[in-house]
């Protein structure tokens, strides 16, 4: 666990977590950080704790001791959001200390008591404050449905620090550099990509609420953004606010100037047309991502579709429906409320087709409002004229996606 000073009396404690499925679903190939913050006045508060895994609370206590904070002297546990990646250690803490107060919203209070049996809770509403002494004053600002209904921002007035919890967070492990001004250009690119993966995998469903949270952040005088996952922004907090605004548009159909090909093929018929599409995209100098189903993981698929301005779905008919792993991926995108994408589908069939019908059903069922270039279906192997039709569809997509590009 790394320990870094953010300001006098404010520290970050951060650990990298790897080899887990985040939320039990998302493979986090590049890990994720769990950030906790200590604010010390005369009283001491810990904002966002850590997960409750074996050995983790003990590591937190040791790290606290190393920055001169006796865990026994922690007065307040500020629970910005009750999800166990932030609060899981609470039950362990109760074993070593019996007098602390949990600070949270009413919605979180119910969760804190049902998950951990805690009752020593002080409920905060919009604008309520907690004076820790020595000039450190925390104020609390609900941001409902920034992931869960219980979430709030905590803001420290004297330093203008926003403890934003999941908001403004990213996947990705941190090395030596934890502050925005220390990041190399490669690390900036890494955390942008990991931010997109985090937003699309974890937060996209709540885009409307995230927009409100962005507006709320704008009402506070922010000098530093200190999220629960990923780097701390002290030089340019506006950067992550702008990134999140842009990501919220990706959730509603905008995207980078790139194409994502989501494809699958049983016996290589649809694959032949995919190869042709790749040649067309290369000829046109269009950047593209290619995800073969079912080999590509959900986390990668959701992120790659989310961030692209143009989507190509290449999948055959299977038992009168769409090739199942591609159908499942589209359903997942629907659950994440990734709407308004510009897309083009083609695929092979044997005798009856059916893929196209299911594609429409998936779009309708999830109210996805994707805009489709007319699909191309071919019997068996694609003939020259089929490839020409596919090429025409791709060229239309490239032309139309210009309206969707937001970099
Ligand atoms: C398990 C299986 C189920 C299939 N179901 C259908 C079907 O319901 N209707 C149809 O027209 N073709 C069906 N086909 C035929 C495929 O759509 C056809 O072979 C197509 O060329 C496969 O393209 P691919 O090689 O890109 O997977 C099925 C093929 C398989 C192997
Ligand atoms: Fe969360
Ligand atoms: Fe989280």
Short mmCIF file of C-alpha atoms and ligand atoms in Angstrom, two decimals:
data_model
loop_
_atom_site.label_atom_id
_atom_site.label_comp_id
_atom_site.label_asym_id
_atom_site.label_seq_id
_atom_site.Cartn_x
_atom_site.Cartn_y
_atom_site.Cartn_z
CA UNK A 1 0.00 0.00 0.00
CA UNK A 2 1.43 3.38 -1.03
CA UNK A 3 1.07 6.40 1.23
CA UNK A 4 1.22 9.88 -0.22
CA UNK A 5 0.62 13.32 1.17
CA UNK A 6 -1.96 15.36 -0.73
CA UNK A 7 -1.90 18.41 1.56
CA UNK A 8 -1.14 19.11 5.22
CA UNK A 9 -3.30 16.67 7.14
CA UNK A 10 -4.56 14.85 4.03
CA UNK A 11 -3.07 11.57 2.86
CA UNK A 12 -3.81 9.06 0.15
CA UNK A 13 -3.37 5.35 0.85
CA UNK A 14 -3.61 3.29 -2.29
CA UNK A 15 -3.30 -0.37 -3.16
CA UNK A 16 -3.37 -2.21 -6.46
CA UNK A 17 -5.74 -5.11 -6.78
CA UNK A 18 -5.25 -7.71 -9.52
CA UNK A 19 -6.43 -11.18 -10.44
CA UNK A 20 -10.03 -10.56 -9.59
CA UNK A 21 -13.26 -10.21 -11.51
CA UNK A 22 -14.46 -6.72 -10.63
CA UNK A 23 -18.09 -6.97 -9.50
CA UNK A 24 -17.65 -10.71 -10.12
CA UNK A 25 -17.87 -10.06 -13.90
CA UNK A 26 -15.21 -7.80 -15.37
CA UNK A 27 -11.76 -9.16 -15.96
CA UNK A 28 -9.44 -6.29 -15.06
CA UNK A 29 -6.43 -7.12 -17.18
CA UNK A 30 -4.51 -4.11 -15.88
CA UNK A 31 -5.69 -4.21 -12.27
CA UNK A 32 -7.43 -1.46 -10.35
CA UNK A 33 -6.52 0.72 -7.40
CA UNK A 34 -8.49 1.08 -4.20
CA UNK A 35 -7.83 4.55 -2.78
CA UNK A 36 -8.52 5.61 0.79
CA UNK A 37 -8.03 9.08 2.18
CA UNK A 38 -7.19 10.24 5.67
CA UNK A 39 -8.13 13.75 6.76
CA UNK A 40 -6.71 14.92 10.07
CA UNK A 41 -7.77 17.88 12.13
CA UNK A 42 -8.20 17.47 15.85
CA UNK A 43 -10.41 14.58 14.86
CA UNK A 44 -9.49 12.05 12.19
CA UNK A 45 -11.66 10.83 9.36
CA UNK A 46 -11.03 8.07 6.83
CA UNK A 47 -12.85 8.55 3.55
CA UNK A 48 -13.53 5.43 1.47
CA UNK A 49 -11.95 2.41 3.02
CA UNK A 50 -10.74 -0.71 1.32
CA UNK A 51 -12.08 -4.12 0.46
CA UNK A 52 -12.45 -6.65 3.28
CA UNK A 53 -10.17 -9.37 1.91
CA UNK A 54 -7.92 -11.37 4.19
CA UNK A 55 -4.93 -9.31 5.22
CA UNK A 56 -6.13 -6.09 3.58
CA UNK A 57 -7.51 -4.34 6.67
CA UNK A 58 -4.32 -5.25 8.54
CA UNK A 59 -2.23 -3.75 5.72
CA UNK A 60 -4.34 -0.60 6.01
CA UNK A 61 -3.73 -0.39 9.76
CA UNK A 62 0.03 -0.84 9.27
CA UNK A 63 0.05 1.84 6.58
CA UNK A 64 -1.89 4.22 8.80
CA UNK A 65 0.61 3.67 11.59
CA UNK A 66 3.43 4.46 9.16
CA UNK A 67 1.96 7.89 8.47
CA UNK A 68 1.53 8.46 12.18
CA UNK A 69 -2.20 7.67 12.39
CA UNK A 70 -3.17 5.27 15.14
CA UNK A 71 -6.16 3.32 13.76
CA UNK A 72 -7.59 3.46 17.28
CA UNK A 73 -7.76 7.24 16.91
CA UNK A 74 -9.95 7.26 13.83
CA UNK A 75 -13.17 9.01 14.79
CA UNK A 76 -15.13 8.96 11.56
CA UNK A 77 -15.56 6.52 8.69
CA UNK A 78 -16.92 8.53 5.79
CA UNK A 79 -18.79 6.12 3.52
CA UNK A 80 -19.26 7.92 0.22
CA UNK A 81 -20.68 4.69 -1.23
CA UNK A 82 -21.29 1.41 0.52
CA UNK A 83 -20.10 -0.95 -2.20
CA UNK A 84 -17.66 -3.32 -0.51
CA UNK A 85 -14.69 -2.23 -2.66
CA UNK A 86 -14.82 0.93 -0.49
CA UNK A 87 -16.24 -0.33 2.78
CA UNK A 88 -15.55 -4.06 3.05
CA UNK A 89 -12.99 -3.63 5.84
CA UNK A 90 -15.55 -2.05 8.19
CA UNK A 91 -16.50 -5.31 9.91
CA UNK A 92 -12.83 -5.95 10.63
CA UNK A 93 -12.39 -2.41 11.98
CA UNK A 94 -15.25 -2.99 14.40
CA UNK A 95 -13.21 -5.84 15.91
CA UNK A 96 -10.33 -3.53 16.82
CA UNK A 97 -12.27 -0.42 17.82
CA UNK A 98 -15.69 0.03 19.35
CA UNK A 99 -16.31 3.76 19.16
CA UNK A 100 -16.40 5.32 15.74
CA UNK A 101 -19.10 7.05 13.79
CA UNK A 102 -20.05 6.18 10.24
CA UNK A 103 -20.81 9.28 8.17
CA UNK A 104 -23.05 8.66 5.18
CA UNK A 105 -26.34 9.39 3.45
CA UNK A 106 -29.62 7.96 4.61
CA UNK A 107 -29.66 5.58 1.64
CA UNK A 108 -26.23 4.29 2.63
CA UNK A 109 -27.19 3.99 6.31
CA UNK A 110 -29.66 1.27 5.50
CA UNK A 111 -27.01 -0.63 3.56
CA UNK A 112 -24.35 -0.11 6.23
CA UNK A 113 -26.61 -1.65 8.84
CA UNK A 114 -27.92 -4.47 6.64
CA UNK A 115 -24.46 -5.45 5.36
CA UNK A 116 -22.36 -4.85 8.48
CA UNK A 117 -24.83 -4.48 11.33
CA UNK A 118 -23.46 -1.01 12.10
CA UNK A 119 -25.67 1.37 14.06
CA UNK A 120 -23.33 4.23 15.02
CA UNK A 121 -24.26 6.28 12.00
CA UNK A 122 -24.60 10.02 11.43
CA UNK A 123 -26.68 10.85 8.37
CA UNK A 124 -25.63 13.73 6.13
CA UNK A 125 -27.74 15.69 3.69
CA UNK A 126 -26.79 18.13 0.95
CA UNK A 127 -24.42 20.77 2.31
CA UNK A 128 -24.13 19.33 5.84
CA UNK A 129 -20.67 19.75 7.33
CA UNK A 130 -18.35 18.02 9.74
CA UNK A 131 -15.73 20.20 11.41
CA UNK A 132 -12.65 18.11 12.19
CA UNK A 133 -10.79 21.02 13.79
CA UNK A 134 -7.53 22.67 12.72
CA UNK A 135 -9.33 24.24 9.77
CA UNK A 136 -10.43 20.96 8.19
CA UNK A 137 -14.12 21.06 7.37
CA UNK A 138 -15.82 18.37 5.34
CA UNK A 139 -19.06 18.99 3.50
CA UNK A 140 -21.28 16.34 1.93
CA UNK A 141 -23.05 16.38 -1.40
CA UNK A 142 -25.30 13.54 -2.55
CA UNK A 143 -24.74 12.25 -6.08
CA UNK A 144 -27.43 9.56 -6.26
CA UNK A 145 -26.96 6.69 -8.68
CA UNK A 146 -23.34 7.38 -9.33
CA UNK A 147 -23.19 3.66 -9.36
CA UNK A 148 -25.49 3.03 -6.38
CA UNK A 149 -28.36 5.11 -4.95
CA UNK A 150 -26.34 5.83 -1.80
CA UNK A 151 -23.40 7.76 -3.24
CA UNK A 152 -22.19 11.18 -2.14
CA UNK A 153 -19.22 13.46 -2.67
CA UNK A 154 -17.16 14.60 0.30
CA UNK A 155 -15.48 17.98 -0.10
CA UNK A 156 -12.75 19.45 2.11
CA UNK A 157 -13.11 23.20 2.13
CA UNK A 158 -9.70 24.52 3.17
CA UNK A 159 -7.90 22.63 0.40
CA UNK A 160 -10.69 22.44 -2.20
CA UNK A 161 -10.35 18.65 -2.35
CA UNK A 162 -13.22 16.65 -3.79
CA UNK A 163 -13.30 13.03 -2.64
CA UNK A 164 -15.39 11.77 -5.51
CA UNK A 165 -15.52 8.00 -4.85
CA UNK A 166 -16.42 6.07 -8.06
CA UNK A 167 -17.00 9.29 -9.98
CA UNK A 168 -13.93 10.34 -11.99
CA UNK A 169 -12.38 6.92 -11.34
CA UNK A 170 -10.48 4.56 -13.63
CA UNK A 171 -9.32 0.98 -13.76
CA UNK A 172 -5.58 0.38 -14.07
CA UNK A 173 -2.88 -0.20 -11.50
CA UNK A 174 -0.74 2.73 -10.42
CA UNK A 175 3.02 2.50 -10.37
CA UNK A 176 5.20 5.21 -8.92
CA UNK A 177 3.06 8.02 -10.28
CA UNK A 178 -0.26 8.71 -8.57
CA UNK A 179 -0.75 12.42 -9.31
CA UNK A 180 -1.76 13.83 -12.69
CA UNK A 181 1.28 16.10 -12.89
CA UNK A 182 3.62 13.11 -12.51
CA UNK A 183 2.11 10.97 -15.25
CA UNK A 184 4.12 10.37 -18.41
CA UNK A 185 2.28 10.79 -21.75
CA UNK A 186 2.06 6.97 -21.93
CA UNK A 187 0.51 6.86 -18.46
CA UNK A 188 -1.96 9.61 -19.41
CA UNK A 189 -3.02 7.49 -22.42
CA UNK A 190 -3.16 4.37 -20.22
CA UNK A 191 -5.46 6.01 -17.68
CA UNK A 192 -7.66 7.46 -20.40
CA UNK A 193 -8.13 3.96 -21.85
CA UNK A 194 -8.65 2.48 -18.38
CA UNK A 195 -11.07 5.32 -17.58
CA UNK A 196 -13.09 4.40 -20.65
CA UNK A 197 -13.09 0.76 -19.63
CA UNK A 198 -14.16 1.66 -16.10
CA UNK A 199 -16.87 4.07 -17.25
CA UNK A 200 -18.25 1.67 -19.86
CA UNK A 201 -18.11 -1.46 -17.67
CA UNK A 202 -19.24 -0.01 -14.34
CA UNK A 203 -20.84 3.38 -14.82
CA UNK A 204 -22.42 3.59 -18.29
CA UNK A 205 -25.86 2.46 -17.10
CA UNK A 206 -26.03 5.57 -14.90
CA UNK A 207 -25.03 8.17 -17.48
CA UNK A 208 -27.98 10.47 -16.69
CA UNK A 209 -26.99 10.54 -13.01
CA UNK A 210 -23.33 10.98 -13.85
CA UNK A 211 -24.19 14.07 -15.86
CA UNK A 212 -25.91 15.50 -12.78
CA UNK A 213 -22.82 14.66 -10.73
CA UNK A 214 -20.65 16.52 -13.25
CA UNK A 215 -22.91 19.57 -12.81
CA UNK A 216 -22.69 19.27 -9.05
CA UNK A 217 -18.88 19.14 -9.21
CA UNK A 218 -18.98 22.41 -11.12
CA UNK A 219 -20.72 24.12 -8.19
CA UNK A 220 -17.79 23.39 -5.89
CA UNK A 221 -14.49 25.22 -5.99
CA UNK A 222 -12.30 22.27 -6.80
CA UNK A 223 -8.52 22.35 -6.62
CA UNK A 224 -7.99 18.59 -6.38
CA UNK A 225 -10.08 15.59 -7.40
CA UNK A 226 -9.31 12.52 -5.31
CA UNK A 227 -11.28 9.52 -6.64
CA UNK A 228 -11.73 6.07 -5.16
CA UNK A 229 -9.96 4.42 -8.13
CA UNK A 230 -7.09 5.77 -10.22
CA UNK A 231 -4.91 8.88 -10.16
CA UNK A 232 -5.43 12.06 -8.13
CA UNK A 233 -5.88 15.22 -10.20
CA UNK A 234 -4.23 18.16 -8.45
CA UNK A 235 -2.72 20.06 -11.37
CA UNK A 236 -5.66 19.95 -13.74
CA UNK A 237 -8.86 18.54 -12.20
CA UNK A 238 -10.78 19.94 -15.17
CA UNK A 239 -9.14 17.26 -17.36
CA UNK A 240 -10.99 14.38 -15.70
CA UNK A 241 -14.24 16.38 -15.58
CA UNK A 242 -13.92 16.96 -19.33
CA UNK A 243 -13.04 13.30 -19.92
CA UNK A 244 -16.11 12.15 -18.02
CA UNK A 245 -18.31 14.59 -19.97
CA UNK A 246 -16.93 13.11 -23.18
CA UNK A 247 -17.42 9.53 -21.97
CA UNK A 248 -21.04 10.37 -21.14
CA UNK A 249 -21.49 11.26 -24.81
CA UNK A 250 -19.90 7.97 -25.91
CA UNK A 251 -22.65 6.24 -23.93
CA UNK A 252 -25.18 7.99 -26.15
CA UNK A 253 -23.72 7.25 -29.56
CA UNK A 254 -20.73 9.55 -29.99
CA UNK A 255 -17.26 8.02 -30.22
CA UNK A 256 -13.65 8.31 -31.23
CA UNK A 257 -12.78 8.37 -34.89
CA UNK A 258 -12.47 4.60 -35.02
CA UNK A 259 -14.48 1.51 -35.92
CA UNK A 260 -15.05 -1.52 -33.74
CA UNK A 261 -15.73 -4.82 -35.49
CA UNK A 262 -17.64 -7.23 -33.27
CA UNK A 263 -17.61 -10.54 -35.08
CA UNK A 264 -17.96 -14.28 -34.91
CA UNK A 265 -18.00 -17.06 -37.47
CA UNK A 266 -18.49 -20.81 -37.18
CA UNK A 267 -16.98 -22.10 -40.42
CA UNK A 268 -15.25 -19.03 -41.78
CA UNK A 269 -17.94 -17.77 -44.21
CA UNK A 270 -18.66 -14.52 -42.39
CA UNK A 271 -14.93 -14.34 -41.62
CA UNK A 272 -14.15 -14.04 -45.34
CA UNK A 273 -16.21 -10.85 -45.48
CA UNK A 274 -14.53 -9.58 -42.29
CA UNK A 275 -11.15 -9.97 -44.03
CA UNK A 276 -12.46 -7.90 -46.92
CA UNK A 277 -13.75 -5.23 -44.52
CA UNK A 278 -10.33 -5.02 -42.89
CA UNK A 279 -8.72 -4.44 -46.27
CA UNK A 280 -11.24 -1.65 -46.97
CA UNK A 281 -10.62 0.02 -43.61
CA UNK A 282 -6.87 -0.18 -44.11
CA UNK A 283 -7.15 1.24 -47.59
CA UNK A 284 -9.20 4.13 -46.19
CA UNK A 285 -6.79 4.65 -43.29
CA UNK A 286 -9.51 4.11 -40.68
CA UNK A 287 -8.39 2.93 -37.25
CA UNK A 288 -10.26 -0.17 -36.11
CA UNK A 289 -10.55 -2.62 -33.24
CA UNK A 290 -11.43 -6.23 -33.96
CA UNK A 291 -13.10 -8.39 -31.34
CA UNK A 292 -13.78 -12.02 -32.10
CA UNK A 293 -16.61 -13.61 -30.18
CA UNK A 294 -16.64 -15.59 -27.98
CA UNK A 295 -12.88 -15.20 -27.52
CA UNK A 296 -12.86 -11.54 -26.51
CA UNK A 297 -13.78 -10.80 -22.90
CA UNK A 298 -16.84 -8.77 -21.88
CA UNK A 299 -14.83 -5.92 -20.39
CA UNK A 300 -12.90 -5.38 -23.59
CA UNK A 301 -15.97 -5.76 -25.82
CA UNK A 302 -18.07 -3.25 -23.89
CA UNK A 303 -15.23 -0.71 -23.84
CA UNK A 304 -14.32 -1.10 -27.53
CA UNK A 305 -17.92 -0.66 -28.71
CA UNK A 306 -18.55 2.19 -26.24
CA UNK A 307 -15.63 4.29 -27.45
CA UNK A 308 -16.03 3.87 -31.24
CA UNK A 309 -18.05 6.16 -33.52
CA UNK A 310 -18.73 3.30 -35.97
CA UNK A 311 -19.69 -0.30 -35.16
CA UNK A 312 -19.55 -3.28 -37.51
CA UNK A 313 -21.39 -6.40 -36.42
CA UNK A 314 -20.39 -9.45 -38.42
CA UNK A 315 -22.23 -12.60 -37.44
CA UNK A 316 -24.05 -15.50 -39.11
CA UNK A 317 -27.40 -17.10 -38.43
CA UNK A 318 -27.38 -19.83 -35.82
CA UNK A 319 -30.53 -21.86 -35.11
CA UNK A 320 -32.76 -19.21 -36.68
CA UNK A 321 -31.16 -16.48 -34.59
CA UNK A 322 -28.05 -14.33 -34.33
CA UNK A 323 -24.77 -16.12 -33.58
CA UNK A 324 -25.19 -16.45 -29.78
CA UNK A 325 -21.96 -14.90 -28.43
CA UNK A 326 -22.51 -11.81 -30.58
CA UNK A 327 -26.16 -11.66 -29.46
CA UNK A 328 -25.04 -11.93 -25.83
CA UNK A 329 -22.50 -9.12 -26.30
CA UNK A 330 -25.16 -6.87 -27.82
CA UNK A 331 -27.51 -7.64 -24.95
CA UNK A 332 -24.76 -6.71 -22.51
CA UNK A 333 -24.29 -3.39 -24.34
CA UNK A 334 -28.03 -2.88 -24.05
CA UNK A 335 -27.97 -3.50 -20.32
CA UNK A 336 -25.23 -0.89 -20.06
CA UNK A 337 -27.54 1.50 -21.93
CA UNK A 338 -25.06 2.16 -24.69
CA UNK A 339 -27.45 3.85 -27.07
CA UNK A 340 -27.47 5.69 -30.39
CA UNK A 341 -24.49 3.96 -32.01
CA UNK A 342 -24.07 4.01 -35.77
CA UNK A 343 -23.75 0.40 -36.95
CA UNK A 344 -23.64 -1.91 -39.94
CA UNK A 345 -24.26 -5.66 -39.86
CA UNK A 346 -23.53 -8.42 -42.31
CA UNK A 347 -23.37 -12.19 -42.06
CA UNK A 348 -23.78 -15.55 -43.73
CA UNK A 349 -26.74 -17.92 -43.50
CA UNK A 350 -27.44 -21.44 -44.74
CA UNK A 351 -31.12 -21.78 -45.68
CA UNK A 352 -33.49 -19.43 -43.87
CA UNK A 353 -31.60 -16.66 -42.09
CA UNK A 354 -32.94 -15.28 -38.81
CA UNK A 355 -29.94 -13.36 -37.45
CA UNK A 356 -31.32 -10.06 -38.65
CA UNK A 357 -34.66 -10.58 -36.94
CA UNK A 358 -33.00 -11.25 -33.61
CA UNK A 359 -30.69 -8.26 -34.00
CA UNK A 360 -33.79 -6.05 -34.27
CA UNK A 361 -35.36 -7.77 -31.25
CA UNK A 362 -32.25 -7.11 -29.16
CA UNK A 363 -32.21 -3.45 -30.16
CA UNK A 364 -35.89 -3.06 -29.33
CA UNK A 365 -35.85 -5.04 -26.13
CA UNK A 366 -33.07 -2.85 -24.77
CA UNK A 367 -34.38 0.37 -26.30
CA UNK A 368 -30.93 0.93 -27.82
CA UNK A 369 -31.89 3.27 -30.67
CA UNK A 370 -28.86 2.29 -32.76
CA UNK A 371 -28.85 3.68 -36.26
CA UNK A 372 -28.21 0.97 -38.87
CA UNK A 373 -26.85 1.11 -42.38
CA UNK A 374 -28.86 -1.48 -44.36
CA UNK A 375 -27.61 -4.98 -43.49
CA UNK A 376 -26.09 -7.41 -45.98
CA UNK A 377 -26.82 -11.13 -45.76
CA UNK A 378 -25.35 -13.77 -48.04
CA UNK A 379 -25.95 -17.47 -48.57
CA UNK A 380 -22.92 -19.59 -47.68
CA UNK A 381 -19.62 -18.14 -48.81
CA UNK A 382 -19.67 -14.47 -49.84
CA UNK A 383 -19.52 -14.04 -53.63
CA UNK A 384 -17.85 -11.10 -55.29
CA UNK A 385 -21.12 -9.16 -55.42
CA UNK A 386 -21.72 -9.85 -51.71
CA UNK A 387 -18.30 -8.45 -50.88
CA UNK A 388 -19.09 -5.40 -52.98
CA UNK A 389 -22.34 -4.88 -51.01
CA UNK A 390 -20.46 -5.27 -47.74
CA UNK A 391 -17.84 -2.80 -48.94
CA UNK A 392 -20.55 -0.29 -49.87
CA UNK A 393 -22.03 -0.63 -46.37
CA UNK A 394 -18.64 -0.01 -44.79
CA UNK A 395 -18.05 3.06 -46.98
CA UNK A 396 -21.45 4.44 -45.93
CA UNK A 397 -20.59 3.80 -42.29
CA UNK A 398 -17.25 5.62 -42.61
CA UNK A 399 -18.97 8.57 -44.23
CA UNK A 400 -21.82 8.80 -41.72
CA UNK A 401 -19.69 8.27 -38.64
CA UNK A 402 -18.05 11.67 -39.13
CA UNK A 403 -21.17 13.13 -37.47
CA UNK A 404 -20.57 10.98 -34.41
CA UNK A 405 -16.90 11.71 -33.80
CA UNK A 406 -16.03 13.38 -30.50
CA UNK A 407 -12.36 13.12 -29.51
C1 LIG B 1 -25.27 -24.93 -35.38
C2 LIG B 1 -25.71 -24.25 -36.65
C3 LIG B 1 -26.95 -23.70 -36.73
C4 LIG B 1 -27.38 -23.08 -37.90
N1 LIG B 1 -28.63 -22.55 -37.96
C5 LIG B 1 -29.06 -21.96 -39.11
C6 LIG B 1 -30.37 -21.44 -39.23
O1 LIG B 1 -31.18 -21.54 -38.32
N2 LIG B 1 -30.73 -20.83 -40.38
C7 LIG B 1 -29.86 -20.68 -41.42
O2 LIG B 1 -30.20 -20.08 -42.42
N3 LIG B 1 -28.61 -21.19 -41.34
C8 LIG B 1 -28.20 -21.80 -40.21
N4 LIG B 1 -26.92 -22.32 -40.11
C9 LIG B 1 -26.06 -22.21 -41.27
C10 LIG B 1 -25.06 -21.10 -41.12
O3 LIG B 1 -25.72 -19.86 -40.95
C11 LIG B 1 -24.18 -21.10 -42.35
O4 LIG B 1 -23.41 -22.29 -42.33
C12 LIG B 1 -23.27 -19.91 -42.45
O5 LIG B 1 -22.52 -19.98 -43.64
C13 LIG B 1 -22.29 -19.86 -41.28
O6 LIG B 1 -21.42 -18.78 -41.45
P1 LIG B 1 -20.04 -18.79 -40.67
O7 LIG B 1 -19.14 -19.79 -41.31
O8 LIG B 1 -19.54 -17.39 -40.81
O9 LIG B 1 -20.36 -19.16 -39.26
C14 LIG B 1 -26.50 -22.97 -38.98
C15 LIG B 1 -25.23 -23.53 -38.89
C16 LIG B 1 -24.83 -24.15 -37.72
C17 LIG B 1 -23.45 -24.75 -37.66
FE1 LIG B 2 -19.19 1.37 -6.92
FE1 LIG B 3 -15.75 1.57 -6.51
#
